[in-house]
PDB file of N, CA and C in Angstrom:
ATOM      1  N   MET O  29     -39.737   0.675 -46.143  1.00  0.00           N
ATOM      2  CA  MET O  29     -38.225   1.412 -46.336  1.00  0.00           C
ATOM      3  C   MET O  29     -37.520   1.118 -47.292  1.00  0.00           C
ATOM      4  N   ARG O  30     -37.261   1.868 -48.678  1.00  0.00           N
ATOM      5  CA  ARG O  30     -36.258   1.011 -49.224  1.00  0.00           C
ATOM      6  C   ARG O  30     -34.816   1.776 -48.758  1.00  0.00           C
ATOM      7  N   THR O  31     -34.108   0.419 -49.144  1.00  0.00           N
ATOM      8  CA  THR O  31     -32.397   1.114 -48.983  1.00  0.00           C
ATOM      9  C   THR O  31     -31.709  -0.180 -49.949  1.00  0.00           C
ATOM     10  N   THR O  32     -30.399  -0.003 -49.886  1.00  0.00           N
ATOM     11  CA  THR O  32     -29.598  -0.564 -50.923  1.00  0.00           C
ATOM     12  C   THR O  32     -28.447  -1.356 -50.026  1.00  0.00           C
ATOM     13  N   VAL O  33     -28.145  -2.697 -49.971  1.00  0.00           N
ATOM     14  CA  VAL O  33     -27.368  -3.613 -49.301  1.00  0.00           C
ATOM     15  C   VAL O  33     -26.764  -4.425 -50.430  1.00  0.00           C
ATOM     16  N   ASN O  34     -25.749  -4.899 -49.776  1.00  0.00           N
ATOM     17  CA  ASN O  34     -24.921  -6.026 -50.445  1.00  0.00           C
ATOM     18  C   ASN O  34     -25.237  -7.235 -49.763  1.00  0.00           C
ATOM     19  N   ILE O  35     -25.684  -8.079 -50.224  1.00  0.00           N
ATOM     20  CA  ILE O  35     -26.124  -9.489 -49.952  1.00  0.00           C
ATOM     21  C   ILE O  35     -25.393 -10.691 -50.299  1.00  0.00           C
ATOM     22  N   ASP O  36     -24.487 -12.061 -49.692  1.00  0.00           N
ATOM     23  CA  ASP O  36     -23.908 -12.640 -50.478  1.00  0.00           C
ATOM     24  C   ASP O  36     -24.903 -13.255 -51.408  1.00  0.00           C
ATOM     25  N   GLU O  37     -24.091 -13.660 -52.103  1.00  0.00           N
ATOM     26  CA  GLU O  37     -25.380 -14.135 -53.481  1.00  0.00           C
ATOM     27  C   GLU O  37     -25.741 -15.489 -53.200  1.00  0.00           C
ATOM     28  N   GLN O  38     -25.270 -16.105 -52.467  1.00  0.00           N
ATOM     29  CA  GLN O  38     -26.239 -17.397 -52.025  1.00  0.00           C
ATOM     30  C   GLN O  38     -26.995 -17.450 -51.444  1.00  0.00           C
ATOM     31  N   LEU O  39     -26.827 -16.683 -50.425  1.00  0.00           N
ATOM     32  CA  LEU O  39     -28.049 -16.154 -49.228  1.00  0.00           C
ATOM     33  C   LEU O  39     -29.150 -15.216 -50.181  1.00  0.00           C
ATOM     34  N   LEU O  40     -29.165 -14.719 -50.765  1.00  0.00           N
ATOM     35  CA  LEU O  40     -29.719 -14.630 -51.457  1.00  0.00           C
ATOM     36  C   LEU O  40     -30.516 -15.031 -52.612  1.00  0.00           C
ATOM     37  N   ARG O  41     -30.125 -16.049 -53.380  1.00  0.00           N
ATOM     38  CA  ARG O  41     -30.853 -17.061 -53.719  1.00  0.00           C
ATOM     39  C   ARG O  41     -31.572 -17.892 -53.088  1.00  0.00           C
ATOM     40  N   HIS O  42     -31.118 -18.536 -51.559  1.00  0.00           N
ATOM     41  CA  HIS O  42     -31.768 -19.118 -50.945  1.00  0.00           C
ATOM     42  C   HIS O  42     -32.955 -18.610 -50.322  1.00  0.00           C
ATOM     43  N   ALA O  43     -33.121 -17.298 -50.063  1.00  0.00           N
ATOM     44  CA  ALA O  43     -33.990 -16.162 -49.461  1.00  0.00           C
ATOM     45  C   ALA O  43     -35.117 -16.062 -51.032  1.00  0.00           C
ATOM     46  N   ARG O  44     -34.641 -16.131 -51.968  1.00  0.00           N
ATOM     47  CA  ARG O  44     -35.420 -15.879 -53.246  1.00  0.00           C
ATOM     48  C   ARG O  44     -36.231 -17.496 -53.228  1.00  0.00           C
ATOM     49  N   GLU O  45     -35.758 -18.308 -53.166  1.00  0.00           N
ATOM     50  CA  GLU O  45     -36.271 -19.670 -53.172  1.00  0.00           C
ATOM     51  C   GLU O  45     -37.330 -19.725 -51.876  1.00  0.00           C
ATOM     52  N   VAL O  46     -36.902 -19.557 -50.668  1.00  0.00           N
ATOM     53  CA  VAL O  46     -38.043 -19.286 -49.504  1.00  0.00           C
ATOM     54  C   VAL O  46     -39.039 -18.473 -50.333  1.00  0.00           C
ATOM     55  N   ALA O  47     -38.588 -17.163 -50.670  1.00  0.00           N
ATOM     56  CA  ALA O  47     -39.866 -16.495 -51.062  1.00  0.00           C
ATOM     57  C   ALA O  47     -41.268 -16.967 -51.915  1.00  0.00           C
ATOM     58  N   VAL O  48     -40.412 -17.863 -52.926  1.00  0.00           N
ATOM     59  CA  VAL O  48     -41.009 -18.542 -53.721  1.00  0.00           C
ATOM     60  C   VAL O  48     -41.981 -19.509 -53.230  1.00  0.00           C
ATOM     61  N   ARG O  49     -41.257 -20.350 -52.506  1.00  0.00           N
ATOM     62  CA  ARG O  49     -41.922 -21.383 -51.829  1.00  0.00           C
ATOM     63  C   ARG O  49     -43.309 -21.169 -50.707  1.00  0.00           C
ATOM     64  N   THR O  50     -43.069 -20.187 -50.134  1.00  0.00           N
ATOM     65  CA  THR O  50     -44.047 -19.578 -49.185  1.00  0.00           C
ATOM     66  C   THR O  50     -44.605 -18.667 -49.551  1.00  0.00           C
ATOM     67  N   ARG O  51     -44.566 -18.368 -51.137  1.00  0.00           N
ATOM     68  CA  ARG O  51     -45.614 -17.158 -51.636  1.00  0.00           C
ATOM     69  C   ARG O  51     -45.439 -15.953 -51.089  1.00  0.00           C
ATOM     70  N   ARG O  52     -44.137 -15.468 -50.406  1.00  0.00           N
ATOM     71  CA  ARG O  52     -44.227 -14.090 -50.101  1.00  0.00           C
ATOM     72  C   ARG O  52     -43.139 -13.490 -50.905  1.00  0.00           C
ATOM     73  N   SER O  53     -43.126 -12.400 -50.763  1.00  0.00           N
ATOM     74  CA  SER O  53     -42.114 -10.836 -51.232  1.00  0.00           C
ATOM     75  C   SER O  53     -41.140 -11.506 -50.594  1.00  0.00           C
ATOM     76  N   LEU O  54     -39.780 -11.176 -51.155  1.00  0.00           N
ATOM     77  CA  LEU O  54     -38.649 -11.340 -50.980  1.00  0.00           C
ATOM     78  C   LEU O  54     -38.201 -10.548 -49.768  1.00  0.00           C
ATOM     79  N   GLY O  55     -38.628  -9.303 -49.975  1.00  0.00           N
ATOM     80  CA  GLY O  55     -38.979  -8.092 -48.311  1.00  0.00           C
ATOM     81  C   GLY O  55     -38.946  -9.150 -47.226  1.00  0.00           C
ATOM     82  N   ASP O  56     -40.608  -9.222 -47.597  1.00  0.00           N
ATOM     83  CA  ASP O  56     -40.863 -10.082 -46.309  1.00  0.00           C
ATOM     84  C   ASP O  56     -40.558 -10.918 -45.678  1.00  0.00           C
ATOM     85  N   VAL O  57     -39.452 -12.300 -46.618  1.00  0.00           N
ATOM     86  CA  VAL O  57     -38.711 -13.134 -46.155  1.00  0.00           C
ATOM     87  C   VAL O  57     -37.179 -12.051 -45.428  1.00  0.00           C
ATOM     88  N   LEU O  58     -37.170 -11.251 -45.855  1.00  0.00           N
ATOM     89  CA  LEU O  58     -35.911 -10.761 -45.472  1.00  0.00           C
ATOM     90  C   LEU O  58     -36.034  -9.943 -44.067  1.00  0.00           C
ATOM     91  N   ASP O  59     -37.182  -9.655 -44.165  1.00  0.00           N
ATOM     92  CA  ASP O  59     -37.473  -8.789 -43.136  1.00  0.00           C
ATOM     93  C   ASP O  59     -37.854  -9.926 -41.535  1.00  0.00           C
ATOM     94  N   ASP O  60     -38.417 -10.949 -42.169  1.00  0.00           N
ATOM     95  CA  ASP O  60     -38.846 -12.078 -41.019  1.00  0.00           C
ATOM     96  C   ASP O  60     -37.065 -12.924 -40.600  1.00  0.00           C
ATOM     97  N   ALA O  61     -36.309 -12.584 -41.338  1.00  0.00           N
ATOM     98  CA  ALA O  61     -34.634 -13.118 -40.899  1.00  0.00           C
ATOM     99  C   ALA O  61     -34.149 -12.030 -40.175  1.00  0.00           C
ATOM    100  N   LEU O  62     -34.629 -10.463 -40.239  1.00  0.00           N
ATOM    101  CA  LEU O  62     -33.599  -9.884 -39.742  1.00  0.00           C
ATOM    102  C   LEU O  62     -34.709  -9.923 -37.955  1.00  0.00           C
ATOM    103  N   ARG O  63     -35.595 -10.102 -38.051  1.00  0.00           N
ATOM    104  CA  ARG O  63     -36.640 -10.148 -36.974  1.00  0.00           C
ATOM    105  C   ARG O  63     -35.835 -11.236 -36.037  1.00  0.00           C
ATOM    106  N   VAL O  64     -35.866 -12.385 -36.543  1.00  0.00           N
ATOM    107  CA  VAL O  64     -34.789 -13.513 -35.758  1.00  0.00           C
ATOM    108  C   VAL O  64     -33.686 -13.287 -35.489  1.00  0.00           C
ATOM    109  N   LEU O  65     -32.733 -12.561 -36.321  1.00  0.00           N
ATOM    110  CA  LEU O  65     -31.233 -12.599 -35.680  1.00  0.00           C
ATOM    111  C   LEU O  65     -31.605 -11.226 -34.560  1.00  0.00           C
ATOM    112  N   LEU O  66     -32.440 -10.219 -34.406  1.00  0.00           N
ATOM    113  CA  LEU O  66     -32.369  -9.449 -34.180  1.00  0.00           C
ATOM    114  C   LEU O  66     -33.154  -9.598 -32.759  1.00  0.00           C
ATOM    115  N   ALA O  67     -34.225 -10.884 -32.475  1.00  0.00           N
ATOM    116  CA  ALA O  67     -34.926 -11.046 -31.291  1.00  0.00           C
ATOM    117  C   ALA O  67     -33.445 -12.060 -30.572  1.00  0.00           C
ATOM    118  N   THR O  68     -32.398 -12.433 -30.654  1.00  0.00           N
ATOM    119  CA  THR O  68     -31.428 -13.277 -30.266  1.00  0.00           C
ATOM    120  C   THR O  68     -30.903 -12.642 -29.339  1.00  0.00           C
ATOM    121  N   PRO O  69     -31.002 -12.969 -27.947  1.00  0.00           N
ATOM    122  CA  PRO O  69     -30.418 -12.153 -26.909  1.00  0.00           C
ATOM    123  C   PRO O  69     -28.869 -11.720 -27.311  1.00  0.00           C
ATOM    124  N   GLU O  70     -28.577 -10.795 -26.751  1.00  0.00           N
ATOM    125  CA  GLU O  70     -26.987 -10.346 -27.100  1.00  0.00           C
ATOM    126  C   GLU O  70     -25.808 -11.399 -26.854  1.00  0.00           C
ATOM    127  N   GLY O  71     -25.061 -11.581 -27.536  1.00  0.00           N
ATOM    128  CA  GLY O  71     -24.258 -12.386 -26.478  1.00  0.00           C
ATOM    129  C   GLY O  71     -24.004 -13.682 -27.256  1.00  0.00           C
ATOM    130  N   ASP O  72     -25.561 -14.491 -27.486  1.00  0.00           N
ATOM    131  CA  ASP O  72     -25.763 -15.906 -27.749  1.00  0.00           C
ATOM    132  C   ASP O  72     -25.362 -15.923 -28.921  1.00  0.00           C
ATOM    133  N   ALA O  73     -24.654 -16.750 -29.630  1.00  0.00           N
ATOM    134  CA  ALA O  73     -23.859 -17.507 -31.151  1.00  0.00           C
ATOM    135  C   ALA O  73     -25.542 -17.454 -31.747  1.00  0.00           C
ATOM    136  N   VAL O  74     -25.371 -16.649 -32.841  1.00  0.00           N
ATOM    137  CA  VAL O  74     -26.252 -17.131 -33.917  1.00  0.00           C
ATOM    138  C   VAL O  74     -26.267 -18.467 -34.810  1.00  0.00           C
ATOM    139  N   GLY O  75     -26.954 -19.196 -34.767  1.00  0.00           N
ATOM    140  CA  GLY O  75     -26.646 -20.573 -35.660  1.00  0.00           C
ATOM    141  C   GLY O  75     -27.102 -21.701 -34.676  1.00  0.00           C
ATOM    142  N   ASP O  76     -26.355 -21.490 -33.121  1.00  0.00           N
ATOM    143  CA  ASP O  76     -26.571 -22.336 -32.039  1.00  0.00           C
ATOM    144  C   ASP O  76     -27.942 -22.853 -32.092  1.00  0.00           C
ATOM    145  N   LEU O  77     -27.784 -24.272 -31.868  1.00  0.00           N
ATOM    146  CA  LEU O  77     -29.471 -24.902 -31.913  1.00  0.00           C
ATOM    147  C   LEU O  77     -29.313 -25.094 -30.299  1.00  0.00           C
ATOM    148  N   VAL O  78     -30.382 -24.965 -29.717  1.00  0.00           N
ATOM    149  CA  VAL O  78     -30.470 -25.501 -28.249  1.00  0.00           C
ATOM    150  C   VAL O  78     -32.008 -26.119 -28.113  1.00  0.00           C
ATOM    151  N   LEU O  79     -31.646 -27.598 -27.959  1.00  0.00           N
ATOM    152  CA  LEU O  79     -33.193 -28.184 -27.841  1.00  0.00           C
ATOM    153  C   LEU O  79     -33.661 -28.024 -26.349  1.00  0.00           C
ATOM    154  N   PRO O  80     -34.732 -28.076 -26.048  1.00  0.00           N
ATOM    155  CA  PRO O  80     -35.534 -28.450 -24.899  1.00  0.00           C
ATOM    156  C   PRO O  80     -35.149 -29.759 -24.420  1.00  0.00           C
ATOM    157  N   THR O  81     -34.895 -30.125 -22.959  1.00  0.00           N
ATOM    158  CA  THR O  81     -34.720 -31.290 -22.258  1.00  0.00           C
ATOM    159  C   THR O  81     -35.687 -31.014 -21.327  1.00  0.00           C
ATOM    160  N   TYR O  82     -36.643 -32.630 -20.884  1.00  0.00           N
ATOM    161  CA  TYR O  82     -37.432 -32.781 -20.408  1.00  0.00           C
ATOM    162  C   TYR O  82     -37.139 -33.980 -19.029  1.00  0.00           C
ATOM    163  N   GLY O  83     -36.668 -33.330 -17.788  1.00  0.00           N
ATOM    164  CA  GLY O  83     -36.234 -34.463 -16.668  1.00  0.00           C
ATOM    165  C   GLY O  83     -35.379 -35.554 -17.348  1.00  0.00           C
ATOM    166  N   GLY O  84     -35.509 -36.761 -17.231  1.00  0.00           N
ATOM    167  CA  GLY O  84     -34.957 -37.957 -17.787  1.00  0.00           C
ATOM    168  C   GLY O  84     -33.355 -38.377 -16.952  1.00  0.00           C
ATOM    169  N   SER O  85     -32.577 -39.442 -17.284  1.00  0.00           N
ATOM    170  CA  SER O  85     -31.434 -39.495 -17.065  1.00  0.00           C
ATOM    171  C   SER O  85     -30.779 -39.673 -17.979  1.00  0.00           C
ATOM    172  N   GLY O  86     -30.685 -39.366 -18.727  1.00  0.00           N
ATOM    173  CA  GLY O  86     -30.286 -39.897 -20.020  1.00  0.00           C
ATOM    174  C   GLY O  86     -30.591 -41.163 -20.935  1.00  0.00           C
ATOM    175  N   LEU O  87     -29.386 -42.270 -21.702  1.00  0.00           N
ATOM    176  CA  LEU O  87     -29.512 -42.766 -22.282  1.00  0.00           C
ATOM    177  C   LEU O  87     -29.801 -44.512 -21.296  1.00  0.00           C
ATOM    178  N   GLN O  88     -30.552 -44.754 -21.473  1.00  0.00           N
ATOM    179  CA  GLN O  88     -30.442 -46.063 -20.403  1.00  0.00           C
ATOM    180  C   GLN O  88     -29.630 -47.145 -20.500  1.00  0.00           C
ATOM    181  N   PRO O  89     -29.332 -47.961 -19.350  1.00  0.00           N
ATOM    182  CA  PRO O  89     -28.333 -48.612 -19.558  1.00  0.00           C
ATOM    183  C   PRO O  89     -28.587 -49.970 -20.699  1.00  0.00           C
ATOM    184  N   GLY O  90     -27.234 -49.985 -21.408  1.00  0.00           N
ATOM    185  CA  GLY O  90     -27.422 -51.052 -22.953  1.00  0.00           C
ATOM    186  C   GLY O  90     -27.981 -50.219 -24.112  1.00  0.00           C
ATOM    187  N   VAL O  91     -28.737 -49.421 -23.671  1.00  0.00           N
ATOM    188  CA  VAL O  91     -28.836 -48.811 -25.101  1.00  0.00           C
ATOM    189  C   VAL O  91     -27.192 -48.157 -26.109  1.00  0.00           C
ATOM    190  N   ASP O  92     -27.497 -48.647 -27.459  1.00  0.00           N
ATOM    191  CA  ASP O  92     -26.187 -48.224 -28.228  1.00  0.00           C
ATOM    192  C   ASP O  92     -27.341 -47.415 -29.564  1.00  0.00           C
ATOM    193  N   LEU O  93     -26.589 -46.140 -29.484  1.00  0.00           N
ATOM    194  CA  LEU O  93     -27.410 -45.135 -30.612  1.00  0.00           C
ATOM    195  C   LEU O  93     -26.846 -45.688 -31.919  1.00  0.00           C
ATOM    196  N   GLU O  94     -25.674 -46.647 -32.122  1.00  0.00           N
ATOM    197  CA  GLU O  94     -25.206 -47.009 -33.020  1.00  0.00           C
ATOM    198  C   GLU O  94     -25.678 -48.104 -33.908  1.00  0.00           C
ATOM    199  N   ASP O  95     -26.763 -48.975 -33.122  1.00  0.00           N
ATOM    200  CA  ASP O  95     -26.988 -50.047 -33.369  1.00  0.00           C
ATOM    201  C   ASP O  95     -28.783 -49.775 -33.889  1.00  0.00           C
ATOM    202  N   LYS O  96     -29.067 -49.656 -34.855  1.00  0.00           N
ATOM    203  CA  LYS O  96     -30.335 -49.346 -35.247  1.00  0.00           C
ATOM    204  C   LYS O  96     -31.015 -50.690 -35.094  1.00  0.00           C
ATOM    205  N   ASP O  97     -30.658 -51.557 -35.215  1.00  0.00           N
ATOM    206  CA  ASP O  97     -31.805 -52.982 -35.428  1.00  0.00           C
ATOM    207  C   ASP O  97     -32.145 -53.022 -34.084  1.00  0.00           C
ATOM    208  N   ALA O  98     -30.764 -53.025 -32.573  1.00  0.00           N
ATOM    209  CA  ALA O  98     -30.957 -53.170 -31.406  1.00  0.00           C
ATOM    210  C   ALA O  98     -31.949 -51.852 -30.939  1.00  0.00           C
ATOM    211  N   LEU O  99     -32.039 -50.596 -31.595  1.00  0.00           N
ATOM    212  CA  LEU O  99     -32.875 -49.621 -30.958  1.00  0.00           C
ATOM    213  C   LEU O  99     -34.351 -49.913 -31.553  1.00  0.00           C
ATOM    214  N   ALA O 100     -34.584 -50.140 -32.562  1.00  0.00           N
ATOM    215  CA  ALA O 100     -35.699 -50.883 -33.007  1.00  0.00           C
ATOM    216  C   ALA O 100     -36.585 -51.749 -32.178  1.00  0.00           C
ATOM    217  N   HIS O 101     -35.567 -52.736 -31.862  1.00  0.00           N
ATOM    218  CA  HIS O 101     -36.220 -54.328 -31.244  1.00  0.00           C
ATOM    219  C   HIS O 101     -36.681 -53.663 -29.437  1.00  0.00           C
ATOM    220  N   LEU O 102     -35.851 -52.508 -28.973  1.00  0.00           N
ATOM    221  CA  LEU O 102     -36.122 -52.070 -27.715  1.00  0.00           C
ATOM    222  C   LEU O 102     -37.284 -51.311 -28.074  1.00  0.00           C
ATOM    223  N   LEU O 103     -37.438 -50.281 -29.042  1.00  0.00           N
ATOM    224  CA  LEU O 103     -38.548 -49.777 -28.665  1.00  0.00           C
ATOM    225  C   LEU O 103     -39.727 -50.313 -29.302  1.00  0.00           C
ATOM    226  N   ASP O 104     -39.890 -51.624 -29.729  1.00  0.00           N
ATOM    227  CA  ASP O 104     -40.858 -52.810 -30.263  1.00  0.00           C
ATOM    228  C   ASP O 104     -41.156 -53.329 -28.623  1.00  0.00           C
ATOM    229  N   GLN O 105     -40.273 -53.355 -27.685  1.00  0.00           N
ATOM    230  CA  GLN O 105     -40.831 -54.319 -26.353  1.00  0.00           C
ATOM    231  C   GLN O 105     -41.542 -53.023 -25.679  1.00  0.00           C
ATOM    232  N   ASP O 106     -40.846 -51.635 -25.580  1.00  0.00           N
ATOM    233  CA  ASP O 106     -41.935 -50.248 -24.797  1.00  0.00           C
ATOM    234  C   ASP O 106     -43.129 -50.758 -25.230  1.00  0.00           C
ATOM    235  N   SER O 107     -44.018 -51.776 -24.974  1.00  0.00           N
ATOM    236  CA  SER O 107     -45.166 -51.261 -25.093  1.00  0.00           C
ATOM    237  C   SER O 107     -46.174 -50.544 -23.830  1.00  0.00           C
ATOM    238  N   SER O 108     -45.352 -49.678 -22.967  1.00  0.00           N
ATOM    239  CA  SER O 108     -46.094 -49.031 -22.452  1.00  0.00           C
ATOM    240  C   SER O 108     -46.649 -47.877 -22.682  1.00  0.00           C
ATOM    241  N   PRO O 109     -48.003 -47.462 -22.221  1.00  0.00           N
ATOM    242  CA  PRO O 109     -48.807 -46.177 -23.123  1.00  0.00           C
ATOM    243  C   PRO O 109     -47.659 -45.113 -22.101  1.00  0.00           C
ATOM    244  N   ARG O 110     -48.025 -44.201 -23.268  1.00  0.00           N
ATOM    245  CA  ARG O 110     -47.061 -42.511 -23.046  1.00  0.00           C
ATOM    246  C   ARG O 110     -48.138 -41.577 -23.239  1.00  0.00           C
ATOM    247  N   ALA O 111     -47.977 -40.784 -22.759  1.00  0.00           N
ATOM    248  CA  ALA O 111     -49.052 -39.529 -23.189  1.00  0.00           C
ATOM    249  C   ALA O 111     -48.293 -38.952 -24.098  1.00  0.00           C
ATOM    250  N   ALA O 112     -49.312 -38.769 -25.354  1.00  0.00           N
ATOM    251  CA  ALA O 112     -48.490 -37.713 -26.580  1.00  0.00           C
ATOM    252  C   ALA O 112     -48.141 -35.983 -26.118  1.00  0.00           C
ATOM    253  N   GLY O 113     -47.294 -36.069 -26.961  1.00  0.00           N
ATOM    254  CA  GLY O 113     -46.435 -35.174 -26.484  1.00  0.00           C
ATOM    255  C   GLY O 113     -45.768 -34.519 -27.651  1.00  0.00           C
TER     256      GLY O 113
END
């Protein structure tokens, strides 16, 4: 269906870039974007990212996320087999 809408200039530029990069029409990109927006349950804030969590008890004692060298050392020490996932 053909219609006329006003779209923010930067949003339109970004949508066109996505269309070129994915080799789709601008209309298809906009259709997909609207589908995602309209599939969001009513009342949920659009743009909020919710990451799934799977059990666990949070950070292990002594782990400092700001110390990348210590984290690398801890990861190197952990040689226990883990399931891919």
